[in-house]
Every structure is written in C-alpha cells, then in structure tokens.
Short mmCIF file of C-alpha atoms and ligand atoms in Angstrom, two decimals:
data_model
loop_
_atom_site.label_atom_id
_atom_site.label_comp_id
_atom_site.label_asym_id
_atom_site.label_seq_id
_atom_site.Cartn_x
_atom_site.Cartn_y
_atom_site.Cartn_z
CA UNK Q 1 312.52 -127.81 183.85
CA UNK Q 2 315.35 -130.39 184.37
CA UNK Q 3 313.87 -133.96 185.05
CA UNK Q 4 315.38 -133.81 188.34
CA UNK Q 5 313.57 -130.75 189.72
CA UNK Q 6 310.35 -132.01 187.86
CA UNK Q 7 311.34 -134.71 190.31
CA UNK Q 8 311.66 -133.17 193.44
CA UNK Q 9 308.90 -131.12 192.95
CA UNK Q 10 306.46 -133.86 192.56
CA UNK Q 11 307.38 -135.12 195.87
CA UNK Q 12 306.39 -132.02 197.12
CA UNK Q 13 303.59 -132.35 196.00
CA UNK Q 14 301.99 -135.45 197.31
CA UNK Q 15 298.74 -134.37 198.53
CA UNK Q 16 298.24 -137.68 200.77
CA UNK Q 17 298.33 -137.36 204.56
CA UNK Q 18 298.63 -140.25 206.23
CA UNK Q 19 296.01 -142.51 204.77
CA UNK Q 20 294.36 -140.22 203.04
CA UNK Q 21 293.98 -138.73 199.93
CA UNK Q 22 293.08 -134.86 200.27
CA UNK Q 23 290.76 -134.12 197.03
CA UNK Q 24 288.01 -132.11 197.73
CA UNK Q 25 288.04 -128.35 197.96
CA UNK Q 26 285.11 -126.28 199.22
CA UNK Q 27 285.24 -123.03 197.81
CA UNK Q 28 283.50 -119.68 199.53
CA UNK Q 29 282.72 -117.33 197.13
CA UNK Q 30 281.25 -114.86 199.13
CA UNK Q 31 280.50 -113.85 202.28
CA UNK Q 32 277.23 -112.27 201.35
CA UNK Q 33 274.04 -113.88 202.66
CA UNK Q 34 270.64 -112.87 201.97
CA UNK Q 35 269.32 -114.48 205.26
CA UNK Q 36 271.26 -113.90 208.77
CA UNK Q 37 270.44 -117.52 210.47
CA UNK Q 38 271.22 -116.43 214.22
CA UNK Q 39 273.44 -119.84 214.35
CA UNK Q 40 275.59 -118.35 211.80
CA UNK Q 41 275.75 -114.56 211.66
CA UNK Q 42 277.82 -112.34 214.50
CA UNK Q 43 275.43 -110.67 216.39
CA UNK Q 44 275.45 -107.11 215.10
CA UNK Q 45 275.74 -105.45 211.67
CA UNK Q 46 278.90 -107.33 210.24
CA UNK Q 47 280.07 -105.10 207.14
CA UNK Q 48 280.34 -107.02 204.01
CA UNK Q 49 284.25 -107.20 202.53
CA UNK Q 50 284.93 -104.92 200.33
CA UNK Q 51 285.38 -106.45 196.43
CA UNK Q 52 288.85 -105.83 196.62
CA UNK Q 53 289.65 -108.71 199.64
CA UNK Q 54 287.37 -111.20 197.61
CA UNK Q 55 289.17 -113.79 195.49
CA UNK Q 56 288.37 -112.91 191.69
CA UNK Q 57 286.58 -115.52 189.54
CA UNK Q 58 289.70 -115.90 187.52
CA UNK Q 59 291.54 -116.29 190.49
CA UNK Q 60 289.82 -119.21 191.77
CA UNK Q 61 289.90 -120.78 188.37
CA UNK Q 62 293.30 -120.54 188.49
CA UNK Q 63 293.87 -122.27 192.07
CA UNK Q 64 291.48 -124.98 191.27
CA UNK Q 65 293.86 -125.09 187.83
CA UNK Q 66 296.67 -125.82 190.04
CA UNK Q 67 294.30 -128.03 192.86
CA UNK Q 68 292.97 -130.53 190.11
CA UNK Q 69 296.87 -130.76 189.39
CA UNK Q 70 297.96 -131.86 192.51
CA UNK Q 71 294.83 -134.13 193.34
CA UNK Q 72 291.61 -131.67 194.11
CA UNK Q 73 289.02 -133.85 192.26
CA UNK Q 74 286.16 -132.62 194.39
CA UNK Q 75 284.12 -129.13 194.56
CA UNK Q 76 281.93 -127.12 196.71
CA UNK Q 77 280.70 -124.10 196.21
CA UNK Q 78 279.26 -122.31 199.11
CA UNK Q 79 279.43 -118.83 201.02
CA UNK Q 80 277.77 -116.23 202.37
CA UNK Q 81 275.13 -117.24 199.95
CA UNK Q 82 277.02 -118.68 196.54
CA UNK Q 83 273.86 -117.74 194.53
CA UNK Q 84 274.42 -114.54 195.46
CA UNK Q 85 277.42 -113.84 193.72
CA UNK Q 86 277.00 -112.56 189.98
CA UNK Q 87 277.58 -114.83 187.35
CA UNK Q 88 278.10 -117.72 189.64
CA UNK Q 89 276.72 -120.20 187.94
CA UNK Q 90 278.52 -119.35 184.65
CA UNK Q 91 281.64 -119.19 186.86
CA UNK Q 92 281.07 -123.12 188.40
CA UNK Q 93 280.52 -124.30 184.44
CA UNK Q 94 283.52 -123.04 183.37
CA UNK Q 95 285.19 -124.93 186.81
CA UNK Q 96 283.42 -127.82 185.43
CA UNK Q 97 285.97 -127.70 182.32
CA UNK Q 98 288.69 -128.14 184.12
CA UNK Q 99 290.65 -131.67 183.73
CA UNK Q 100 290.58 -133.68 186.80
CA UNK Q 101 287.32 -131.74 188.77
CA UNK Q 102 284.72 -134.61 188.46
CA UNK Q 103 282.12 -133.53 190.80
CA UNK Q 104 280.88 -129.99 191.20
CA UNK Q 105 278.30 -129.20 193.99
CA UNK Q 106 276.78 -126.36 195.55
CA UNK Q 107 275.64 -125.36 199.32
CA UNK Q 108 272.88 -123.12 199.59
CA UNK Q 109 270.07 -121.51 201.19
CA UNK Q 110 267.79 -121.87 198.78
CA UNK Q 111 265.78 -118.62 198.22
CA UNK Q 112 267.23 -118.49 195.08
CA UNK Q 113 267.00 -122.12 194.11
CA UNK Q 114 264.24 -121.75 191.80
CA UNK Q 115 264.66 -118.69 190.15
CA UNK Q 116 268.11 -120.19 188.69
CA UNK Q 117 267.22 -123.68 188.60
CA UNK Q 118 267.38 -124.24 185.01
CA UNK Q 119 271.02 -122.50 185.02
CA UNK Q 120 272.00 -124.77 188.02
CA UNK Q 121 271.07 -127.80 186.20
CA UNK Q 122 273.21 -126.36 182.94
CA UNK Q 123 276.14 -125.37 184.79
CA UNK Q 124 277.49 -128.58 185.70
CA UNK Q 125 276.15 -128.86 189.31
CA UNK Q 126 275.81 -132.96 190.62
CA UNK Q 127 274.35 -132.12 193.79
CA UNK Q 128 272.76 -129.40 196.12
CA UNK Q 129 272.83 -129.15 199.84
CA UNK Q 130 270.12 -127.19 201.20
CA UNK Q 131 269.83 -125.55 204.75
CA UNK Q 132 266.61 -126.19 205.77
CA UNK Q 133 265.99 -125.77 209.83
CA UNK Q 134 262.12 -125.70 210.27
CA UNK Q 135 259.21 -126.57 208.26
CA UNK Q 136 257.17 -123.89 209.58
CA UNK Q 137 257.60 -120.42 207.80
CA UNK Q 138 256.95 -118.21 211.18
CA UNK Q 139 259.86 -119.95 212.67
CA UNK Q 140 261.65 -119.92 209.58
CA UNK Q 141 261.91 -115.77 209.83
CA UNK Q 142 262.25 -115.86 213.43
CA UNK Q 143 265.68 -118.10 212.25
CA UNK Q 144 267.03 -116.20 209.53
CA UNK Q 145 265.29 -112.84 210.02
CA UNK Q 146 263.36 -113.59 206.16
CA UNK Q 147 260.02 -114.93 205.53
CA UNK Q 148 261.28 -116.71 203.25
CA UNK Q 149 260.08 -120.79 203.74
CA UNK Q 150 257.88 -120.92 200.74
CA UNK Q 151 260.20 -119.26 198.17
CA UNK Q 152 263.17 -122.09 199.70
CA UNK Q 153 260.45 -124.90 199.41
CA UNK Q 154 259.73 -124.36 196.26
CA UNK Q 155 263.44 -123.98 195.61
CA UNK Q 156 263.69 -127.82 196.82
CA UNK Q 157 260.52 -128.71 194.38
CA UNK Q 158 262.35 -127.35 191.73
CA UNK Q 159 265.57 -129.44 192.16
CA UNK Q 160 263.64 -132.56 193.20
CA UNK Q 161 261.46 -132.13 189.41
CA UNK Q 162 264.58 -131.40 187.71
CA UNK Q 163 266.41 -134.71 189.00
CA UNK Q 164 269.07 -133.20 190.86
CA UNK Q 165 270.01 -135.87 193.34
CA UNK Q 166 270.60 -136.29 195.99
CA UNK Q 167 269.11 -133.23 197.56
CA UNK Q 168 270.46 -133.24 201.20
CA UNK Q 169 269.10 -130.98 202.95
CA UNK Q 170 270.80 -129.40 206.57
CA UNK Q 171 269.02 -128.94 209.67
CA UNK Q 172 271.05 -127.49 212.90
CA UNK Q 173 268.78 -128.53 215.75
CA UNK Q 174 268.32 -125.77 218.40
CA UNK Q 175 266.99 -126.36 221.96
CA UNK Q 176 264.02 -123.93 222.40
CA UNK Q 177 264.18 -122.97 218.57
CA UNK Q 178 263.61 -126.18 216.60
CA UNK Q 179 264.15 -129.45 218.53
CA UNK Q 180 260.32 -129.78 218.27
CA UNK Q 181 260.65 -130.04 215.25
CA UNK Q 182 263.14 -133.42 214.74
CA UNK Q 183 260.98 -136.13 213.71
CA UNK Q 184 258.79 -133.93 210.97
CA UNK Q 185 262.14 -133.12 209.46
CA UNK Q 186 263.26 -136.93 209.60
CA UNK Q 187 260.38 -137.87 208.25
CA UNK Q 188 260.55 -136.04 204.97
CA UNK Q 189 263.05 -138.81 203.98
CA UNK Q 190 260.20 -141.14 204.00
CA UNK Q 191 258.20 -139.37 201.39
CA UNK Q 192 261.07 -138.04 199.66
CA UNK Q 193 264.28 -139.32 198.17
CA UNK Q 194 265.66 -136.47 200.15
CA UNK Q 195 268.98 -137.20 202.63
CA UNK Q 196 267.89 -134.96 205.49
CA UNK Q 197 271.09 -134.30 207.74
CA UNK Q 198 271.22 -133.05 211.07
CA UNK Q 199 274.57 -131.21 211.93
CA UNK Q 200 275.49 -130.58 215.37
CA UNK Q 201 276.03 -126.53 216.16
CA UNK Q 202 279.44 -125.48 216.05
CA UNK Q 203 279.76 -122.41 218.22
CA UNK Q 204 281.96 -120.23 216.61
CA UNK Q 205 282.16 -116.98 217.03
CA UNK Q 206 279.66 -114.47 218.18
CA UNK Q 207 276.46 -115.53 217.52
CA UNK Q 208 272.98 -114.93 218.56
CA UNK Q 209 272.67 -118.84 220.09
CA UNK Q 210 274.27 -119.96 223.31
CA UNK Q 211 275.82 -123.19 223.95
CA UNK Q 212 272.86 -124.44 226.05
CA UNK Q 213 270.70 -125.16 222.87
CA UNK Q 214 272.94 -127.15 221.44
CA UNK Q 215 271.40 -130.90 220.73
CA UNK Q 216 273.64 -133.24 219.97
CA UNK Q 217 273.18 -136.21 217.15
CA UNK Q 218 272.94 -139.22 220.42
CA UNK Q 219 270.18 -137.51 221.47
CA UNK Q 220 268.72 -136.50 218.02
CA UNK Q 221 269.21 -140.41 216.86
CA UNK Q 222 266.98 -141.32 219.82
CA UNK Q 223 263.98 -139.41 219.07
CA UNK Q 224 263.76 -140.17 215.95
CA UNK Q 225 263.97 -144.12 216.72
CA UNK Q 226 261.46 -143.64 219.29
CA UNK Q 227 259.04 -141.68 217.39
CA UNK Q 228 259.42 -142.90 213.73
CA UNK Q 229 261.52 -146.47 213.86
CA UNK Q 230 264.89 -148.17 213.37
CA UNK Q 231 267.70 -146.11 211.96
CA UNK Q 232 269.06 -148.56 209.71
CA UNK Q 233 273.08 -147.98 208.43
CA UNK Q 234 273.36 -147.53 205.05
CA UNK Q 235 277.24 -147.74 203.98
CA UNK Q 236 278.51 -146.55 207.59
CA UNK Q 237 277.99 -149.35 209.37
CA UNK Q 238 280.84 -151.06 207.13
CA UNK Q 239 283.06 -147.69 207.53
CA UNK Q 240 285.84 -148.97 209.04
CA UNK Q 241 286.06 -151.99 206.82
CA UNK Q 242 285.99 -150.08 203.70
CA UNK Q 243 289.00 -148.62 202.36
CA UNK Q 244 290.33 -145.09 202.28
CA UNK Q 245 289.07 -144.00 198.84
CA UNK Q 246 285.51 -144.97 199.88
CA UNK Q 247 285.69 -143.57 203.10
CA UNK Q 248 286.74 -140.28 201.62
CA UNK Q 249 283.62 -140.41 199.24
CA UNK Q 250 281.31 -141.53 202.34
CA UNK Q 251 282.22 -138.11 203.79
CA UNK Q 252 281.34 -136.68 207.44
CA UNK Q 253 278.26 -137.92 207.63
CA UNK Q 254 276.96 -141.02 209.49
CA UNK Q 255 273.91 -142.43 207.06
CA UNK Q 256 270.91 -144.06 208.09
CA UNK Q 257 267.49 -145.22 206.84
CA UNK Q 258 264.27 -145.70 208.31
CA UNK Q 259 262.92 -148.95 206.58
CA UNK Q 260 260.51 -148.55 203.51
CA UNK Q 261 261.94 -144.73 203.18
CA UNK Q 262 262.55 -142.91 199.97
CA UNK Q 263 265.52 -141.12 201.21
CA UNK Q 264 268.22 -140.89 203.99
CA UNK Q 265 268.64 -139.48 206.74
CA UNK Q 266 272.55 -138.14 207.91
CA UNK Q 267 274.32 -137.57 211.51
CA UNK Q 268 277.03 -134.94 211.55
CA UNK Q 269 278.56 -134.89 214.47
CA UNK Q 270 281.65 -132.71 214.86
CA UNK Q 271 281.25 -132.35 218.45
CA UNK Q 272 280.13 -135.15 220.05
CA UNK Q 273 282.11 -137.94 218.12
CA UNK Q 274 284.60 -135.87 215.46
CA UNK Q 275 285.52 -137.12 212.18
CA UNK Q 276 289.05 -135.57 212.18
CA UNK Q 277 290.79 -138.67 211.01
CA UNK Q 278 288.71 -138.74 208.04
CA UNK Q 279 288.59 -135.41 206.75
CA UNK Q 280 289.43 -135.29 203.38
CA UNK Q 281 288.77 -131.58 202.63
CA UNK Q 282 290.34 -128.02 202.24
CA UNK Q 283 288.40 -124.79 202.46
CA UNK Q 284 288.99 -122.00 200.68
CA UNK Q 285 288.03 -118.78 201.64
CA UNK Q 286 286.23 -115.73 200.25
CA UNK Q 287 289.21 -113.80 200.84
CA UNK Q 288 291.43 -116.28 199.15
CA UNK Q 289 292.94 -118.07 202.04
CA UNK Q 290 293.53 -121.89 202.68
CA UNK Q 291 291.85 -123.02 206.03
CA UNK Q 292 293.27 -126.17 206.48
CA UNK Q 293 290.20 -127.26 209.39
CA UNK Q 294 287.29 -125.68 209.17
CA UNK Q 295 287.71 -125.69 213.34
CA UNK Q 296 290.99 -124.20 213.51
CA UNK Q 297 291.61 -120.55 213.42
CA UNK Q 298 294.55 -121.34 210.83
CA UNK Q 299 295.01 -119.68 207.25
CA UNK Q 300 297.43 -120.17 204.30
CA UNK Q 301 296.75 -116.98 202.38
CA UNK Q 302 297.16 -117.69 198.55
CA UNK Q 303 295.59 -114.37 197.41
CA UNK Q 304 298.44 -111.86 198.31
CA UNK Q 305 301.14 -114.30 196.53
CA UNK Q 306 299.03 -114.49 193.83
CA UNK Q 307 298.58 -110.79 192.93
CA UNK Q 308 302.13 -110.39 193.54
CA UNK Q 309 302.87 -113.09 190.81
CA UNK Q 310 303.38 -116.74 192.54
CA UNK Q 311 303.73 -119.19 189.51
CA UNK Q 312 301.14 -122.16 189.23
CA UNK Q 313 304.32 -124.28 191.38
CA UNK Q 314 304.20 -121.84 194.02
CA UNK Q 315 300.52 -122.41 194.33
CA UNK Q 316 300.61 -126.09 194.54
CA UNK Q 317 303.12 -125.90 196.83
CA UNK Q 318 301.07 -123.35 199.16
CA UNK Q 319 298.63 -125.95 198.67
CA UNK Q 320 300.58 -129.29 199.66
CA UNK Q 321 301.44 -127.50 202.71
CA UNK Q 322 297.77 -126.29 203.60
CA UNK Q 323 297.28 -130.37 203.71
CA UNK Q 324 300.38 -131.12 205.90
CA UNK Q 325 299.33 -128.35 208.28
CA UNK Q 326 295.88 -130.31 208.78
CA UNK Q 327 295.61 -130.61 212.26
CA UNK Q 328 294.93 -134.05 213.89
CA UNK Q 329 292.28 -132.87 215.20
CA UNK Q 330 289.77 -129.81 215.56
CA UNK Q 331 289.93 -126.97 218.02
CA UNK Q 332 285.93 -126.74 219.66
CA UNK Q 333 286.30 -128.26 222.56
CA UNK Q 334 289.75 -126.01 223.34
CA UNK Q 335 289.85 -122.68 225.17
CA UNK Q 336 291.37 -121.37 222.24
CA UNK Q 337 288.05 -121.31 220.72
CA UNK Q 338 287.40 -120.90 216.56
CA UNK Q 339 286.62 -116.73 216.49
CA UNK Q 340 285.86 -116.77 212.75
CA UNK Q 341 281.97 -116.58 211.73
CA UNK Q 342 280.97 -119.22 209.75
CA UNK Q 343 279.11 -116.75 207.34
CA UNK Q 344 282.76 -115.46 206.30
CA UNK Q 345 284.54 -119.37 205.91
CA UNK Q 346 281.89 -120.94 204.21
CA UNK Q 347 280.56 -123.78 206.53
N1 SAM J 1 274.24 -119.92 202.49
C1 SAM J 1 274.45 -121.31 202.31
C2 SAM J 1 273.51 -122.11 203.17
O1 SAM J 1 272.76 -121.54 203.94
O2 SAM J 1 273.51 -123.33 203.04
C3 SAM J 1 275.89 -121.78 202.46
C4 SAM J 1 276.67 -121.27 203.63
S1 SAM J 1 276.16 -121.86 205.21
C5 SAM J 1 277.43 -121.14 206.21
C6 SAM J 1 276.57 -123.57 205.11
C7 SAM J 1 276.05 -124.46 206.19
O3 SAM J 1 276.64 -124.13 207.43
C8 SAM J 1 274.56 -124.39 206.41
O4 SAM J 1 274.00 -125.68 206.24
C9 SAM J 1 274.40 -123.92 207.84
O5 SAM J 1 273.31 -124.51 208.46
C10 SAM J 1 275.70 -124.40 208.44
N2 SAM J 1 276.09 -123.64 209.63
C11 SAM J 1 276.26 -122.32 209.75
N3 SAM J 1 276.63 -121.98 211.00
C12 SAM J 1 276.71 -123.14 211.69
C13 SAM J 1 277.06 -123.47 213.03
N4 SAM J 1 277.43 -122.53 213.88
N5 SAM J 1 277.03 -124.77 213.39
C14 SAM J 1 276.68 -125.73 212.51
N6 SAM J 1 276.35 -125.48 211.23
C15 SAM J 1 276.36 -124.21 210.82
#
C-alpha cells in the first residue's frame, strides 16, 4: 500500500468521537439463556437463531483482530448466557492473545459459574459481572423461571475463593418483585468485597414487566441511606474533574461506599440521569452486527460482508463508522421505542 493511502486510511480510522476514545467492545456470543428473567425475555416462546445467523468463533476473532487495530482495548463477553456457548472459554483465551486486548471480562448468570470456574480463571478472564436480583431462592425461580439461587451462589463463592475481583454483581430492582429486597442486597458489600450494582430497567421490548415497577436509582439511593448509612463517592464524585481516559475506565456506573464496607456499591442509571456523553462502548451482536447504542434500534451488520470476503480494512472501516454513528444520546424515553430483546443484544 502506497504511504499515501496508508495515510488516508488511518484518518479513517480514528476511533475518537468527540472527547472520547471508543475502546471497549462487548461481545454477545449467544442468544441462548438457560434462565428466562421476565425483565429480559419476550413474553412467549422466542425460537433460538439458528447456528447459521450466529457469528463464528473465528469470526469474532477476526473482528476483534481488526478492533484491537483501530483502538478496541476492552472486552466483554456476554449473551444469552456466554457460558453457554461451547468452548467459550477456550474461545475468550485465545481473544486474550490478541495484541492490544488488555482486559477480558465476562457477564453472566452464574449457574454455571462454578462448574467452569477453574477454566474461567485460566482463560484470561479479569473480572465477572454477575446478575443477581434476589437473595431468596423462591423468588429467584419466580424471576427467571429456575430454581436455581444456590447453584448461582455458590457460583459467586467460587469466584470470590479464587480471587477474581471485583465481582460486581447486577440487581434490576422491580416494584412488587424485589424492591423489598434493596438494602439486604446493599448490604452484601459490607461483608463482601463485592460491588453490588443496581441498574435501572430498560423496557425494551416485550417483556413480562410493565413500566410501573420500574424503581429508579434516586429512589433506590435513598433507602439504602436511610436504612444502612451514608453513600460515600468513591472516584465519581471527582468525575467531571478527571480526564477522559479515566472517565472511560470509571464506566456507567456511579460508585459509592457505605463507610467501614468491604465492597461497593454502583448506580446505573440509564433512565433517570443517562450517561450518553460518556459511553465509551460498542456492542456486538450474536448475529454479527455493530449496535452502535445499546438504546437505539440501529445495526452495522459486519457478518454478511464478511462471508462475502470484506478485507481486515473494510472491517475497520465498518467499524470507525459504527463509532461516528453513536448517537448523542439514547432512544428510551422516545416513542420510537428500542423493539430488540435484550436476551438477543447482549445487555
Ligand atoms: N446471561 C447473562 C446475565 O444474566 O448476566 C448476560 C446477559 S444479560 C442480558 C446482561 C445483563 O442485562 C444482566 O445483568 C441483566 O440483569 C441485564 N438486563 C436484562 N434485561 C434488562 C432490562 N430490561 N433492563 C435492565 N437490565 C437488564
């Protein structure tokens, strides 16, 4: 390639928008689940894809190939359920290979946490998120339609011996469903070095939960300063003073701790007080497509160009403009409403 077009092309490819630096890449690799949280899953049988419209390991290893080039220094790897998926974990060590990917982590459910927890710990993995909504194992099935508390708990023990850390783990608060259950969750990070986020529910799609039971962090904040003490900031409170690097590693959530606590806890708030102007992330999906906002019903597809031959150039370039198409800001509170499941994006 002449110097000049090596020139122009680089230009291109300038991943920054704005102020920021676009470097982390969550990747679905499936939109399998064993558990159908009502929050999450369509009401309804929804039929799994067929293998066909799912991205091929060595077709993810070749975008994040072409990612790390351009910037992508960042993974996640969720779903569906990523532990799922057949030779996952082989799959995220061989990601972890790559030249320029410096942190590999993984979003899960965690029924099969400790089965593979030894693997996990191998592979390359920094850090597990775990979905974790009630303490209580009745309410736990009534949630994702599995009885499945103690195998996930045990999932988290296993992590927490092995020193994976942190281990955040994801509540969506329900009204009716689990808002009784705020402060025991908050209080695990006193006992644990655990971050405990709460993330506001997204409705999207057609789920089993209506927009009434939504609790929002303002009001989640409160009761857990009333009933357990003083959220204290931990790097947040500094946000806007700190540059744009370190904001993009702070990520979405606000972070807190109660004083004398092991661990955090975490505000996401996409509705009630949006982080658009930080976001630092592309999603890609199980079907191979870019989704530029995880709140916009937007899609770069990257698979069909692919299989009909793009070059590693093309890719990047698909890429650069998945980050210029980020919107300013996301599309929940618009009538023209997100009508993609979570379960199928990867959340
Ligand atoms: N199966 C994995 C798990 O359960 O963590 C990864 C996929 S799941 C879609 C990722 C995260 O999205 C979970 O923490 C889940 O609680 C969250 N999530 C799913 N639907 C949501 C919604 N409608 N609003 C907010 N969070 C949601």
């Amino acid at each position: 390639m002449t110097s000049q077009r090596q020139n122009t092309l680089d230009n291109r490819l300038d991943n920054r928008l704005d102020n920021r630096v676009i470097n982390y890449l969550r990747i679905s690799v499936t939109d399998r689940c064993n558990l159908a949280c009502r929050y999450c899953v369509p009401k309804g049988i929804l039929p799994s894809l067929s293998h066909d419209k799912i991205a091929r390991y060595e077709e993810i290893h070749k975008i994040v190939m072409c990612a790390s080039q351009i910037g992508i220094s960042k993974l996640r790897i969720t779903g569906g359920e990523p532990l799922m998926r057949k030779g996952v974990l082989p799959f995220i060590e061989s990601l972890s290979h790559i030249q320029g990917i410096n942190e590999i982590s993984i979003t899960t459910n965690g029924v099969l946490l400790e089965s593979n927890i030894d693997k996990i710990v191998e592979s390359g993995i920094n850090r597990v998120n775990i979905s974790l909504d009630t303490l209580k194992p009745e309410r736990f099935k009534f949630i994702s339609g599995k009885d499945h508390f103690k195998t996930v708990w045990r999932g988290i023990m296993a992590a927490l011996d092995r020193g994976l850390s942190p281990i955040k783990l994801n509540a969506v608060i329900l009204r009716g469903i689990n808002d009784d259950e705020i402060e025991a969750l908050a209080s695990l990070s006193l006992t644990y070095p655990f971050h405990v986020r709460f993330i506001e529910y997204m409705p999207m799609g057609n789920s089993d939960v209506d927009i009434s039971q939504q609790v929002l962090i303002p009001e989640i904040k409160d009761r857990i300063e009333q009933s357990i003490g003083e959220l204290q900031p931990v790097t947040n409170k500094s946000f806007e003073s700190i540059n744009t690097i370190q904001q993009n590693e702070a990520g979405p959530a606000r972070r807190y701790k109660i004083a004398g606590a092991l661990g955090e806890i975490g505000f996401i708030s996409p509705v009630s007080s949006h982080f658009c102007n930080q976001c630092n992330r592309l999603r890609l999906t199980s079907t191979g497509k870019l989704r530029p906002c995880l709140l916009n019903n937007r899609e770069i597809d990257l698979l069909t160009p692919m299989r009909q031959g793009a070059s590693d150039d093309d890719i990047k370039e698909i890429f650069i403009l998945a980050v210029r198409s980020k919107p300013a800001s996301h599309q929940l509170n618009s009538p023209n409403i997100v009508d993609t499941q979570m379960s199928t994006i990867g959340g």
